[in-house]
Every structure is written in C-alpha cells, then in structure tokens.
Amino acid sequence: MAMVRPASHAALNRTAIAAVLILTVVFLSPIYWIISTSVKARSIATSVPPTVIFTPEITPYIKLFTKRVQLQTDVDPALYAKASWWEKLVFDGGERILKVGDKAQLSPYPNRFQNSLIIAITSTVLAVGLGTLTAYGFSRFKIAGEADLLFFILSTRMLPPIVVAIPMFLMYRAVGLTDTHIGLIIMYVAFNLSFSVWLMKGFMDEIPKEYEEAALVDGYTRMQAFFKIVLPEAVTGIAATAVFCFITAWNEYAFALMLTSRNAQTAPPFIPAQVGSGLVDWTTIAAGSTLFLVPVAIFTFLLRNHLLRGVTFGAIRK
Amino acid sequence: MSDLTLRNIFIIPTVVFLILFNIFPLVYSLGFSFTDFAANQTRPWSFVGLQNYRELLTDDQIWTNFIITAKYVIVSVAGQMLVGFGLAMLLNRTFAFKGLVTTLLMLPMMMSAAVVGLFWQLLYSPSWGPINYVVGLGDFGLLSNADTALYAVAITDIWMWSPFVMLLSLAGLSAVPKHLYEAAAIDRASGWYTFTRITLPLVSPLLLIALIFRTMEAFKTFDLAYVLSVQPTTELISIKLYRLAFQQWDTGRSCALAYIVLIMVLAITNIYVKYLNKVKER
C-alpha cells in the first residue's frame, strides 16, 4: 500500500498510533486510580472534583496492616511524643494503633494475604505436577477415546463455580474440610488441573519424540528419559503454566467466598467485605488491592509471550 | 516398567482426582435435586421427584434471571468484540513500545474480578467518582439506578475482557499473509474492500473462538456482578443460584437449578470444542 499512497498512508499510521496511545491511557486509568488512591490522604480520596495530583502518603498502608481504635478525645501529648513516626501518622488521623505490650497488633489483612499465598502456591504445585505427567501421557501414548477424555477434562473447567460449590460445600461439611486450607487447595487443584493438562499438552507436543527415542537407545528407561530429557525441555512451558495456575488461584473469589469464612479466607473475599458498614476508607482498601495486584502485574509482564496460549487453554499457538 | 504401566501412572491420578472432586460432587447434587433438603436445618428431608425442576421452570423470577443474564451476555460480549477487535486493528502495525503497550493493555484481564468490581464501585460513585465527573453525569448513580446498573456492570466487564478479544484478534491479524494486501494495493482495492474481503474472513475463525469463549464466561459471571451491584436488575443466574443455595438455604432446589445451568454450559462448551477443532485443522 505504501507504493500507492505513501503520504496519506503514513498520516493514517500516525493517527492510529496516537489513537492507541490515548486508548491505552484511558484503559489504564482505573488501575492508576487504585494505585494513586492507595497513597492518598483520606480527605483527598473522596474529594470533589477528583484529585489527580497530590502529595503521596504512606498512611493507608500503615492502616492496612494495623488494628486501630478511634480516639474519643485529643491525643495525650506525652503519648504522642513517645510514638514512632508511623504511629504519629495514624494519630493525626484521629486513630491510635492497638498494642499489646510493645507489639503493634496486626489487622486481619496480613493473615488473609498469607492464606492467599499458601493456597495459591500449594494448589499450583499440585495442579502443574499432575498436569505435566498427564499431558506427557496424552502426548506420547496412544489412548483409547483420547478426544473424549480430553473433552471430559476440559469440561470440568467450564462449569460455573457455583454449580460445583454447592455439593462441595455439603461434602466438605460432612468431612470437616470447610474453612480449611486443604479444602480450598483441593478445590483449586480440581479447577486448574484441566487447564494445566491442556496447556502442558501443547508444550509437550512440541518437544520432538526423537529426543527420548535417542535416550532410550542409549539405555535410559522411559522414566529416566522423561525426567532427564523431557522435563528440562519443558521447563519454560511448566513455568508459564504454573504462573497461569497461580494467577487463577490467587484471583479466585466464588469458591473462597462459599467455602471459607475466617481461618482459611483468602484476600479476594476479604477485601470487598471491608466495605461492609460505616464510612468506607477507600484509601486502606486501595492499599490492600494494590499490594494484591503486585504479583499479577509482575507475572503478566513475564508471561507476555505466553498470554495467548494461556488464555485459550493452550489450544491456540502464536 | 512397560509403557502401558507408565501411561497409567501418568494419567490415572488426574482422571481419578477429577472424578472424585468434580464428577462425584455433581452426582451427589443430582440426588439432592430431587429432594427438599435444606443444608441449614436438621429436619428430615423427603424425595419430591421432579417437583423442583417443575417449579423452577415455571417460576417467572427464574426466567427474569435468565433474561437478565442473556441481556448481560449480549451487551458485554458485543462490546468486547467491538473494542477488542478495534484495538487490535489499531495495534496491528509496528511502532516503538508496541510490546509494552500490548502488555499493559493485558493487565485488566489478569486482575481479580472481586477487586475490579470493588474498585469500579468507587469509580462509579455519584458523589466523588471520577467517571461521573469526567463524563459529566452530575450526581446520577449509574449503579444505583435499576435501569442502568446492568449496563454499568457490562461496561466494567468490557474493560476487563476486551484485551482478551484483542489478543486473539492480534494473533489472527498477524497471520494474514502480507502478499494478499500487496496484491489488493496493486489492484487499487479500497480500504473497505480489503477489510471485508481479506482481513475479516481470515481473522473470523479466531474471532469466533473469542466470541464463544467470552459468551461462555459471561454466562457464568458471578464475582464481578456480585461485588459491583446489589440491584435486582443485575441478578444474573449465577447470583440467583448463590442466593438460593447459600442465603435461602434451599439446597434441593438450588441443586436442580444448578443442573439446568449445567446443561446449558455443556451445550455451549460443545459448540466451543467443535470450533476449536475446526481452527486447529486449518
């Protein structure tokens, strides 16, 4: 096309690029709003008109991590003088950090964050481990009714979470697994396993069979060939699959809402529950959300070349 | 160890696990769908046959929930297809920072729907939300108005999932052979002709995959709508199901409704797999 109408084509190109950049800014503005709110003073967060430029504060993060009480009267000057800098920030907001002895009391957030980590990491390891083995089985051996079996595996992922959650809730209650880490881990393994099999099968299919055949000729057993030849070749695929499973488990809301209440509750049902009653402190909620987004943002960047595969269950390759 | 043993060791644990934690629970709830069991009560329950199904299918409220869901699916999927494909058309050229821009645009769909929903509540706030301020809606509450709430949820879903359509469209666009465009340029074909006769047909298989995928996901939507809105006009079928099961504790009936939804999802999944195989054969 460049040959025919060079001038207008170049202009069109420039307009398109400008449009893309503007749209990107628009698309990212909600994310900017979350992050910026997490470093705003409470009065600025809900100001009219909305404030875009302001002096950042760390108060929301201190509030996120600590248990606090609202002060009824003015702060005791002696107490204020003794307080550390981060306590003073909260003092200024009319609140005081709860302490037992010298130790500041933590809010439930660190615990929920930790639950998220434990559950997401454990379920990812299990789902990817099982999925890798199964994918290898499907990729290398003849299996009767392979297509049907793969469809069965995929179909488990297609179910709305609520449909599975009702019977799981009843079963968990019968065996005492409600509100436990193990209960949620099992749920997420079941949910991610199908995805892990489909994605890993794509990666396994791409590793030439000749590699193992050569190893078998050299006297390796199948098992040795799998562990020493195939697994190292599949390591990028395994990493990508693991990150996708992690993000899914990390972000999951419905199962966590229905199968946990306190002990094993993860961050996604916890953060919205903070809005519940009274005056909403959006800055603290934003701080909790921002911290929660950090792993996702890092992983998205690392995964950029695998995104297409990941979001389509590995069925489509770039 | 024979290959057969090894194959079984590799495959059977997964199949057993999925049967144990996906199929067995479903069979279990199929049983309950024929009873008047209530999980929060200890009273004895009895077998009621098809009564739950009969009552659900003649309940106007359930049909309203299905209609809301259909409206939501149509609006949000259509929006995502338009925005996503549009973005892909714009992005389908070389420029500085293209990789970075594409990656940044992918962020929304990698986020937790619960957090997204929560935050869009603030963005939509009629008193201090930036959206009302920028669009100039004054103190009109998009989420608190029964007529607009569903569309507000759909807009958030479009924001979250247009990147998905964009990603698939980009893959399709980059696979269109360049020589076709050169031939069209030599023939002095119009931009519109090139678009409808070359670009669209060649990208359409992937667009269809995106369409089916997003339809399936939108039909299942729970978290986003549940966190974002409390309006009766945004009660999607999965929210209704949740309320029936975990707030009204009408366990037997909710199991029956789950089965009705399940059959619908399996039907869509079948279509999806059919098209997937078609694309793979290409």
Coordinates of C-alpha atoms in Angstrom, one line a residue:
Chain A
M1 CA 0.0 0.0 0.0
A2 CA 2.9 2.2 0.7
M3 CA 3.7 2.3 -3.0
V4 CA 0.4 3.6 -4.0
R5 CA -0.4 6.4 -1.5
P6 CA 2.7 7.0 0.6
A7 CA 1.8 10.3 2.2
S8 CA -1.8 9.5 3.3
H9 CA -0.8 6.1 4.5
A10 CA 1.9 7.5 6.7
A11 CA -0.6 10.0 8.1
L12 CA -3.1 7.3 8.8
N13 CA -0.4 5.3 10.5
R14 CA 0.5 8.2 12.8
T15 CA -3.2 8.8 13.7
A16 CA -3.6 5.1 14.5
I17 CA -0.6 5.1 16.8
A18 CA -1.8 8.2 18.5
A19 CA -5.2 6.6 19.0
V20 CA -3.6 3.5 20.5
L21 CA -1.6 5.6 23.0
I22 CA -4.7 7.6 24.0
L23 CA -6.8 4.4 24.4
T24 CA -4.0 2.8 26.5
V25 CA -4.1 5.7 28.9
V26 CA -7.9 5.5 29.1
F27 CA -7.7 1.8 29.7
L28 CA -5.1 2.1 32.4
S29 CA -6.7 4.9 34.2
P30 CA -8.8 2.7 36.6
I31 CA -5.6 0.9 37.6
Y32 CA -3.9 4.3 38.1
W33 CA -6.8 5.2 40.3
I34 CA -6.4 2.2 42.5
I35 CA -2.7 2.8 43.0
S36 CA -3.0 6.5 43.5
T37 CA -5.8 6.2 46.0
S38 CA -3.6 3.8 48.0
V39 CA -1.2 6.7 48.7
K40 CA -3.8 9.5 49.2
A41 CA -4.8 11.1 52.4
R42 CA -8.4 10.1 53.3
S43 CA -9.8 13.5 52.7
I44 CA -8.3 13.7 49.2
A45 CA -9.5 10.2 48.2
T46 CA -13.1 11.3 48.2
S47 CA -12.7 15.0 47.2
V48 CA -14.9 16.6 44.6
P49 CA -13.6 17.2 41.9
P50 CA -11.4 14.0 42.0
T51 CA -7.8 14.9 42.7
V52 CA -5.2 13.7 40.2
I53 CA -2.1 15.5 41.5
F54 CA -1.4 15.3 45.3
T55 CA 1.3 14.6 47.8
P56 CA 1.6 10.9 48.4
E57 CA 1.2 9.5 51.9
I58 CA 2.0 6.2 53.4
T59 CA -0.8 6.3 56.0
P60 CA -3.1 3.9 54.1
Y61 CA -0.5 1.1 54.2
I62 CA 0.0 1.6 57.9
K63 CA -3.7 1.4 58.4
L64 CA -3.9 -1.6 56.2
F65 CA -1.5 -3.6 58.4
T66 CA -2.5 -2.5 61.9
K67 CA -5.5 -2.8 64.2
R68 CA -6.6 0.6 65.4
V69 CA -9.0 2.3 67.7
Q70 CA -10.8 5.6 67.1
L71 CA -9.7 8.2 69.6
Q72 CA -12.5 9.8 71.6
T73 CA -10.6 12.8 72.8
D74 CA -7.5 14.6 71.9
V75 CA -4.3 12.6 72.0
D76 CA -2.3 12.7 75.2
P77 CA 0.7 14.8 74.3
A78 CA 3.0 12.6 76.3
L79 CA 1.8 9.5 74.4
Y80 CA 2.1 11.3 71.1
A81 CA 5.7 12.4 71.9
K82 CA 6.7 8.8 72.6
A83 CA 5.1 7.4 69.5
S84 CA 7.2 6.4 66.5
W85 CA 6.8 8.2 63.1
W86 CA 4.4 5.6 61.7
E87 CA 2.2 5.7 64.7
K88 CA 2.1 9.5 64.5
L89 CA 0.7 9.3 61.0
V90 CA -2.3 7.3 62.4
F91 CA -2.6 9.6 65.5
D92 CA -3.0 12.5 63.1
G93 CA -5.9 10.7 61.5
G94 CA -7.7 10.6 64.9
E95 CA -6.9 7.0 65.4
R96 CA -4.4 5.0 67.5
I97 CA -2.7 1.7 66.8
L98 CA -3.7 -1.0 69.2
K99 CA -0.8 -2.5 71.1
V100 CA -0.3 -5.5 73.3
G101 CA 2.8 -4.7 75.4
D102 CA 5.1 -3.2 72.9
K103 CA 3.9 -5.1 69.9
A104 CA 1.6 -3.3 67.4
Q105 CA -1.5 -5.5 66.7
L106 CA -1.8 -6.6 63.1
S107 CA -5.1 -6.3 61.2
P108 CA -6.5 -9.4 59.5
Y109 CA -5.0 -8.4 56.2
P110 CA -1.5 -10.0 56.6
N111 CA -3.2 -13.2 57.6
R112 CA -5.5 -13.2 54.5
F113 CA -2.6 -12.4 52.3
Q114 CA -0.7 -15.2 53.7
N115 CA -3.6 -17.6 53.2
S116 CA -3.7 -16.5 49.6
L117 CA 0.0 -17.3 49.2
I118 CA -0.2 -20.7 50.9
I119 CA -3.3 -21.8 48.9
A120 CA -2.3 -20.4 45.6
I121 CA 1.3 -21.8 45.7
T122 CA 0.4 -25.3 47.0
S123 CA -2.5 -25.7 44.6
T124 CA -0.3 -24.6 41.7
V125 CA 2.5 -27.0 42.5
L126 CA 0.0 -29.9 42.7
A127 CA -2.0 -28.9 39.6
V128 CA 1.1 -28.4 37.5
G129 CA 2.8 -31.6 38.7
L130 CA -0.2 -33.8 38.0
G131 CA -1.0 -31.9 34.8
T132 CA 2.6 -32.3 33.4
L133 CA 2.5 -36.1 33.9
T134 CA -0.9 -36.4 32.4
A135 CA 0.0 -34.2 29.5
Y136 CA 3.0 -36.3 28.8
G137 CA 0.9 -39.4 28.9
F138 CA -1.6 -37.9 26.4
S139 CA 1.2 -36.5 24.2
R140 CA 3.3 -39.7 23.8
F141 CA 1.0 -42.7 24.2
K142 CA -2.0 -44.0 22.3
I143 CA -5.1 -43.7 24.5
A144 CA -8.5 -45.2 23.6
G145 CA -11.0 -42.4 23.4
E146 CA -8.4 -39.7 23.8
A147 CA -10.5 -36.9 22.4
D148 CA -13.4 -37.7 24.7
L149 CA -11.2 -37.9 27.7
L150 CA -9.6 -34.6 26.9
F151 CA -13.1 -33.1 26.4
F152 CA -14.1 -34.5 29.8
I153 CA -11.0 -32.9 31.4
L154 CA -11.8 -29.6 29.7
S155 CA -15.5 -29.7 30.7
T156 CA -14.6 -29.7 34.4
R157 CA -13.1 -26.2 33.9
M158 CA -16.2 -24.9 32.0
L159 CA -18.6 -25.4 34.9
P160 CA -19.7 -22.3 36.7
P161 CA -18.0 -22.4 40.2
I162 CA -21.3 -22.1 42.0
V163 CA -22.6 -25.4 40.4
V164 CA -19.7 -27.3 41.9
A165 CA -19.6 -25.3 45.1
I166 CA -23.0 -26.4 46.3
P167 CA -22.2 -30.2 46.5
M168 CA -18.6 -29.5 47.6
F169 CA -19.9 -27.4 50.5
L170 CA -22.1 -30.3 51.6
M171 CA -19.2 -32.8 51.2
Y172 CA -16.7 -30.6 53.0
R173 CA -19.1 -30.0 55.8
A174 CA -19.6 -33.8 56.2
V175 CA -15.8 -34.4 56.4
G176 CA -14.8 -31.2 58.2
L177 CA -13.0 -29.5 55.4
T178 CA -14.9 -26.2 55.3
D179 CA -12.8 -23.2 56.0
T180 CA -9.5 -25.1 55.9
H181 CA -6.5 -24.5 53.7
I182 CA -6.6 -28.1 52.4
G183 CA -10.3 -27.7 51.4
L184 CA -9.6 -24.7 49.2
I185 CA -6.4 -26.2 47.8
I186 CA -8.3 -29.3 46.6
M187 CA -10.8 -27.0 45.0
Y188 CA -8.2 -25.1 43.1
V189 CA -6.3 -28.1 42.0
A190 CA -9.5 -29.6 40.7
F191 CA -10.2 -26.3 38.9
N192 CA -6.7 -25.8 37.5
L193 CA -5.9 -29.3 36.6
S194 CA -7.8 -29.4 33.3
F195 CA -6.2 -26.2 32.3
S196 CA -2.7 -27.4 33.2
V197 CA -3.2 -30.7 31.2
W198 CA -4.4 -28.8 28.1
L199 CA -1.6 -26.2 28.2
M200 CA 1.1 -28.7 29.0
K201 CA -0.1 -31.0 26.2
G202 CA 0.6 -28.2 23.8
F203 CA 4.1 -27.7 25.1
M204 CA 4.8 -31.5 25.2
D205 CA 3.7 -31.9 21.6
E206 CA 6.3 -29.5 20.6
I207 CA 9.2 -31.5 22.1
P208 CA 10.5 -33.9 19.4
K209 CA 9.9 -37.5 20.2
E210 CA 13.3 -38.3 18.8
Y211 CA 15.0 -36.8 21.9
E212 CA 13.6 -39.6 24.1
E213 CA 14.0 -42.2 21.5
A214 CA 17.7 -41.4 21.3
A215 CA 17.8 -41.6 25.1
L216 CA 16.0 -45.0 25.1
V217 CA 18.6 -46.3 22.6
D218 CA 21.3 -45.1 24.9
G219 CA 19.8 -47.4 27.6
Y220 CA 17.7 -45.0 29.6
T221 CA 14.3 -46.3 30.9
R222 CA 11.2 -44.4 29.9
M223 CA 11.1 -42.9 33.4
Q224 CA 14.7 -41.7 33.2
A225 CA 14.1 -40.3 29.7
F226 CA 11.1 -38.4 31.0
F227 CA 12.9 -36.9 34.0
K228 CA 16.3 -36.2 32.3
I229 CA 15.3 -35.3 28.8
V230 CA 11.7 -34.2 28.5
L231 CA 11.3 -32.2 31.8
P232 CA 14.3 -29.9 31.1
E233 CA 13.0 -29.3 27.6
A234 CA 9.5 -28.5 29.0
V235 CA 10.7 -26.1 31.7
T236 CA 9.5 -22.9 30.0
G237 CA 6.1 -24.4 29.5
I238 CA 5.9 -25.6 33.1
A239 CA 6.8 -22.2 34.3
A240 CA 4.2 -20.5 32.2
T241 CA 1.5 -23.0 33.2
A242 CA 2.5 -22.5 36.8
V243 CA 2.1 -18.8 36.6
F244 CA -1.3 -19.0 35.0
C245 CA -2.5 -21.5 37.6
F246 CA -1.1 -19.3 40.3
I247 CA -2.9 -16.2 39.0
T248 CA -6.2 -18.1 38.7
A249 CA -6.0 -19.4 42.3
W250 CA -4.7 -16.0 43.5
N251 CA -7.7 -14.2 42.0
E252 CA -10.4 -16.7 42.6
Y253 CA -13.4 -15.3 44.5
A254 CA -16.5 -17.5 44.3
F255 CA -15.1 -20.7 45.9
A256 CA -13.3 -18.8 48.5
L257 CA -16.5 -16.9 49.4
M258 CA -18.5 -20.1 49.8
L259 CA -16.0 -22.5 51.3
T260 CA -14.2 -20.3 53.8
S261 CA -15.1 -17.8 56.5
R262 CA -12.1 -16.8 58.6
N263 CA -9.4 -19.4 59.2
A264 CA -8.6 -20.1 55.5
Q265 CA -10.2 -17.0 53.9
T266 CA -8.1 -15.5 51.1
A267 CA -7.8 -11.8 50.2
P268 CA -10.4 -11.6 47.3
P269 CA -13.4 -12.2 49.5
F270 CA -11.8 -10.3 52.4
I271 CA -11.0 -7.0 50.7
P272 CA -14.6 -6.3 49.5
A273 CA -16.0 -7.4 52.9
Q274 CA -14.2 -4.4 54.4
V275 CA -16.6 -2.1 52.6
G276 CA -19.5 -3.5 54.7
S277 CA -20.6 -0.9 57.2
G278 CA -19.9 2.7 58.3
L279 CA -17.7 5.1 56.5
V280 CA -15.7 3.3 53.8
D281 CA -12.0 4.1 54.0
W282 CA -11.2 3.7 50.3
T283 CA -7.5 4.5 50.8
T284 CA -7.0 1.4 53.0
I285 CA -9.0 -0.7 50.6
A286 CA -6.9 0.7 47.7
A287 CA -3.7 -0.2 49.6
G288 CA -4.9 -3.8 50.1
S289 CA -5.9 -4.0 46.5
T290 CA -2.6 -2.6 45.2
L291 CA -0.5 -5.0 47.2
F292 CA -2.7 -7.8 46.0
L293 CA -2.1 -6.7 42.3
V294 CA 1.7 -6.7 42.6
P295 CA 2.3 -10.4 41.8
V296 CA -0.2 -10.3 39.0
A297 CA 1.4 -7.3 37.4
I298 CA 4.9 -8.9 37.6
F299 CA 3.7 -12.2 36.2
T300 CA 1.7 -10.6 33.4
F301 CA 5.0 -8.9 32.3
L302 CA 6.9 -12.2 32.5
L303 CA 4.2 -14.1 30.7
R304 CA 3.6 -11.6 27.8
N305 CA 4.8 -14.1 25.2
H306 CA 2.7 -16.9 26.5
L307 CA -0.5 -15.0 27.1
L308 CA -2.4 -16.2 24.0
R309 CA -1.7 -19.8 24.8
G310 CA -2.6 -19.4 28.4
V311 CA -6.0 -17.7 27.9
T312 CA -7.1 -20.2 25.4
F313 CA -6.2 -23.3 27.3
G314 CA -3.1 -23.8 25.1
A315 CA -5.3 -24.7 22.2
I316 CA -4.1 -21.9 20.0
R317 CA -0.5 -21.2 19.4
K318 CA 1.1 -17.9 18.4
Chain B
M1 CA 8.3 -50.8 33.6
S2 CA 6.2 -51.1 30.4
D3 CA 4.9 -48.1 28.5
L4 CA 1.4 -49.2 29.4
T5 CA 2.1 -49.1 33.2
L6 CA 3.9 -45.8 32.8
R7 CA 1.0 -44.3 30.9
N8 CA -1.4 -45.4 33.6
I9 CA 0.7 -43.9 36.3
F10 CA 0.8 -40.6 34.5
I11 CA -2.9 -40.4 33.6
I12 CA -4.9 -42.2 36.1
P13 CA -4.2 -39.9 39.1
T14 CA -5.6 -36.9 37.2
V15 CA -8.6 -38.8 36.0
V16 CA -9.3 -40.2 39.5
F17 CA -8.8 -36.7 41.1
L18 CA -11.2 -35.1 38.6
I19 CA -13.8 -37.8 39.1
L20 CA -13.5 -37.6 42.8
F21 CA -13.7 -33.8 43.1
N22 CA -15.8 -32.8 40.1
I23 CA -17.9 -35.6 38.8
F24 CA -18.8 -37.2 42.2
P25 CA -20.0 -33.9 43.7
L26 CA -22.2 -33.4 40.7
V27 CA -23.7 -36.8 41.0
Y28 CA -24.2 -36.2 44.7
S29 CA -26.1 -32.9 44.0
L30 CA -28.1 -34.6 41.2
G31 CA -29.5 -36.8 44.0
F32 CA -30.3 -33.7 46.2
S33 CA -32.0 -32.0 43.3
F34 CA -34.9 -34.4 43.7
T35 CA -35.4 -33.7 47.4
D36 CA -36.5 -30.8 49.6
F37 CA -33.2 -30.9 51.5
A38 CA -32.1 -27.8 53.3
A39 CA -28.5 -27.7 54.4
N40 CA -29.0 -25.4 57.4
Q41 CA -31.7 -27.5 59.0
T42 CA -31.6 -30.9 60.6
R43 CA -35.2 -31.7 59.8
P44 CA -35.7 -34.9 57.8
W45 CA -35.9 -34.3 54.1
S46 CA -38.0 -36.2 51.6
F47 CA -37.9 -37.2 48.0
V48 CA -40.0 -34.9 45.9
G49 CA -39.3 -36.2 42.4
L50 CA -39.3 -33.7 39.6
Q51 CA -41.1 -31.1 41.6
N52 CA -38.0 -28.8 42.0
Y53 CA -37.5 -28.8 38.3
R54 CA -41.1 -28.2 37.5
E55 CA -41.4 -25.3 39.9
L56 CA -38.2 -23.7 38.7
L57 CA -39.1 -23.9 35.1
T58 CA -42.5 -22.3 35.7
D59 CA -41.1 -19.6 38.1
D60 CA -41.2 -16.2 36.4
Q61 CA -38.4 -15.0 38.7
I62 CA -36.0 -17.6 37.3
W63 CA -36.9 -16.6 33.7
T64 CA -36.3 -13.0 34.7
N65 CA -32.8 -14.0 35.9
F66 CA -32.2 -15.8 32.6
I67 CA -33.3 -12.8 30.6
I68 CA -31.0 -10.5 32.7
T69 CA -28.2 -12.9 32.0
A70 CA -28.9 -13.0 28.3
K71 CA -29.0 -9.2 28.1
Y72 CA -25.8 -9.0 30.1
V73 CA -24.1 -11.6 27.8
I74 CA -25.2 -9.9 24.6
V75 CA -24.2 -6.3 25.7
S76 CA -20.9 -7.2 27.3
V77 CA -19.7 -9.7 24.6
A78 CA -20.7 -7.4 21.8
G79 CA -18.9 -4.5 23.5
Q80 CA -15.8 -6.7 24.0
M81 CA -15.8 -7.8 20.4
L82 CA -16.0 -4.3 19.1
V83 CA -13.5 -2.7 21.5
G84 CA -11.1 -5.7 21.4
F85 CA -11.1 -6.0 17.6
G86 CA -10.8 -2.3 17.2
L87 CA -7.8 -2.1 19.4
A88 CA -6.2 -5.0 17.6
M89 CA -6.7 -3.2 14.2
L90 CA -5.0 -0.1 15.6
L91 CA -2.2 -2.1 17.2
N92 CA -1.5 -4.2 14.1
R93 CA 1.4 -2.1 12.9
T94 CA 5.0 -1.6 14.1
F95 CA 5.8 1.2 16.4
A96 CA 8.0 2.0 19.4
F97 CA 6.9 0.4 22.7
K98 CA 4.4 -1.8 20.9
G99 CA 5.3 -4.7 23.2
L100 CA 5.0 -2.6 26.3
V101 CA 1.6 -1.1 25.3
T102 CA 0.2 -4.6 24.4
T103 CA 1.3 -6.0 27.8
L104 CA -0.1 -3.0 29.7
L105 CA -3.4 -3.5 27.9
M106 CA -3.5 -7.1 29.1
L107 CA -3.4 -6.1 32.8
P108 CA -7.2 -5.8 33.4
M109 CA -7.9 -9.4 32.5
M110 CA -5.2 -10.7 34.8
M111 CA -6.8 -9.0 37.8
S112 CA -9.2 -10.4 40.3
A113 CA -12.8 -9.7 39.4
A114 CA -13.6 -9.1 43.0
V115 CA -11.0 -6.4 43.3
V116 CA -12.0 -4.9 39.9
G117 CA -15.7 -4.9 40.9
L118 CA -14.9 -3.3 44.2
F119 CA -12.9 -0.6 42.6
W120 CA -15.3 0.2 39.9
Q121 CA -17.8 0.9 42.7
L122 CA -15.6 3.8 43.7
L123 CA -15.1 4.9 40.1
Y124 CA -18.9 4.9 39.5
S125 CA -19.6 6.7 42.8
P126 CA -22.1 9.5 42.0
S127 CA -20.6 11.9 44.7
W128 CA -16.9 11.6 44.2
G129 CA -16.3 9.0 41.4
P130 CA -14.0 10.2 38.6
I131 CA -16.3 8.6 35.9
N132 CA -19.3 10.8 36.7
Y133 CA -17.0 13.8 36.9
V134 CA -15.3 13.1 33.5
V135 CA -18.4 12.1 31.7
G136 CA -20.4 14.9 33.3
L137 CA -23.2 12.8 34.7
G138 CA -23.6 15.0 37.8
D139 CA -25.0 13.0 40.7
F140 CA -26.6 10.3 38.6
G141 CA -25.8 7.0 40.2
L142 CA -25.1 4.6 37.3
L143 CA -25.0 1.6 39.7
S144 CA -27.9 2.7 42.0
N145 CA -30.3 3.2 39.1
A146 CA -32.1 0.0 38.3
D147 CA -32.2 0.7 34.6
T148 CA -28.5 1.4 34.1
A149 CA -26.9 -0.8 36.7
L150 CA -26.7 -3.8 34.4
Y151 CA -25.0 -1.7 31.7
A152 CA -22.6 -0.3 34.3
V153 CA -21.6 -3.9 35.2
A154 CA -21.3 -4.7 31.5
I155 CA -19.0 -1.7 30.9
T156 CA -16.7 -3.0 33.6
D157 CA -16.7 -6.4 32.1
I158 CA -15.9 -4.9 28.7
W159 CA -13.0 -3.0 30.3
M160 CA -11.8 -6.3 31.8
W161 CA -12.1 -8.6 28.8
S162 CA -11.7 -6.5 25.7
P163 CA -7.9 -7.3 26.0
F164 CA -8.8 -11.0 25.6
V165 CA -10.5 -10.3 22.2
M166 CA -7.7 -8.0 21.3
L167 CA -5.1 -10.7 22.0
L168 CA -6.9 -13.3 19.8
S169 CA -7.5 -10.8 17.1
L170 CA -3.9 -9.7 17.0
A171 CA -2.9 -13.4 16.6
G172 CA -5.3 -13.7 13.7
L173 CA -4.2 -10.4 12.1
S174 CA -0.6 -11.2 12.3
A175 CA -1.2 -14.5 10.5
V176 CA -2.8 -12.8 7.4
P177 CA -0.2 -13.2 4.6
K178 CA 1.2 -9.8 3.7
H179 CA 1.2 -10.6 -0.1
L180 CA -2.6 -10.5 0.0
Y181 CA -2.5 -6.8 1.0
E182 CA 0.1 -6.1 -1.6
A183 CA -2.0 -7.7 -4.3
A184 CA -5.0 -5.7 -3.2
A185 CA -3.0 -2.5 -3.2
I186 CA -1.8 -3.2 -6.8
D187 CA -5.4 -3.7 -7.8
R188 CA -6.2 -0.4 -6.1
A189 CA -8.8 -2.0 -3.9
S190 CA -10.5 0.3 -1.4
G191 CA -9.7 0.0 2.3
W192 CA -13.2 -1.2 2.9
Y193 CA -12.9 -3.9 0.2
T194 CA -9.6 -5.0 1.6
F195 CA -11.0 -5.2 5.1
T196 CA -14.2 -7.1 4.3
R197 CA -12.7 -9.4 1.7
I198 CA -9.2 -10.2 3.1
T199 CA -8.9 -9.2 6.8
L200 CA -12.3 -10.2 8.1
P201 CA -12.6 -13.6 6.5
L202 CA -9.1 -14.6 7.6
V203 CA -9.5 -13.4 11.2
S204 CA -13.0 -14.7 11.6
P205 CA -12.1 -18.2 12.9
L206 CA -10.2 -16.7 15.9
L207 CA -12.9 -14.0 16.4
L208 CA -15.4 -16.9 16.6
I209 CA -13.3 -18.6 19.3
A210 CA -13.1 -15.3 21.2
L211 CA -16.9 -14.9 20.8
I212 CA -17.7 -18.4 22.1
F213 CA -15.2 -18.2 24.9
R214 CA -16.4 -14.9 26.1
T215 CA -20.1 -15.9 25.8
M216 CA -19.4 -18.9 28.0
E217 CA -17.5 -16.9 30.6
A218 CA -20.1 -14.1 30.6
F219 CA -22.8 -16.6 31.1
K220 CA -21.0 -17.9 34.2
T221 CA -20.3 -14.4 35.6
F222 CA -20.7 -14.2 39.4
D223 CA -17.9 -12.3 41.1
L224 CA -17.9 -9.1 39.1
A225 CA -21.6 -8.5 39.2
Y226 CA -22.0 -9.7 42.8
V227 CA -19.3 -7.4 44.2
L228 CA -20.3 -4.4 42.0
S229 CA -24.0 -4.2 42.3
V230 CA -26.9 -5.1 44.6
Q231 CA -29.7 -4.2 42.2
P232 CA -32.4 -6.8 41.5
T233 CA -31.9 -5.9 37.8
T234 CA -28.3 -7.2 37.9
E235 CA -29.2 -10.6 39.5
L236 CA -27.6 -12.9 37.0
I237 CA -28.5 -16.5 37.1
S238 CA -25.3 -17.5 39.0
I239 CA -26.1 -14.8 41.6
K240 CA -29.6 -16.2 41.9
L241 CA -28.1 -19.6 42.3
Y242 CA -25.8 -18.4 45.0
R243 CA -28.6 -16.7 46.9
L244 CA -30.8 -19.8 46.6
A245 CA -28.1 -22.1 47.9
F246 CA -26.2 -20.1 50.5
Q247 CA -28.6 -17.4 51.7
Q248 CA -32.0 -19.0 51.4
W249 CA -30.5 -22.5 52.0
D250 CA -33.0 -24.1 49.7
T251 CA -30.4 -26.7 48.9
G252 CA -32.6 -29.2 47.0
R253 CA -34.0 -26.6 44.7
S254 CA -30.6 -24.9 44.1
C255 CA -29.2 -28.3 43.1
A256 CA -31.9 -28.5 40.5
L257 CA -31.2 -25.0 39.2
A258 CA -27.5 -25.9 39.1
Y259 CA -28.4 -28.8 36.8
I260 CA -30.4 -26.6 34.5
V261 CA -27.4 -24.2 34.2
L262 CA -25.0 -27.1 33.9
I263 CA -26.8 -28.4 30.8
M264 CA -26.7 -25.0 29.2
V265 CA -23.0 -24.6 29.8
L266 CA -22.3 -28.1 28.4
A267 CA -24.2 -27.2 25.3
I268 CA -22.1 -24.1 24.8
T269 CA -18.9 -26.0 25.6
N270 CA -19.7 -28.5 22.9
I271 CA -20.0 -25.7 20.3
Y272 CA -16.7 -24.3 21.5
V273 CA -14.8 -27.6 21.2
K274 CA -16.3 -28.1 17.7
Y275 CA -15.0 -24.7 16.5
L276 CA -11.7 -25.2 18.3
N277 CA -11.1 -28.4 16.3
K278 CA -12.0 -26.6 13.1
V279 CA -9.4 -23.9 13.8
K280 CA -6.8 -26.4 14.7
E281 CA -7.3 -28.3 11.5
R282 CA -6.6 -25.2 9.5

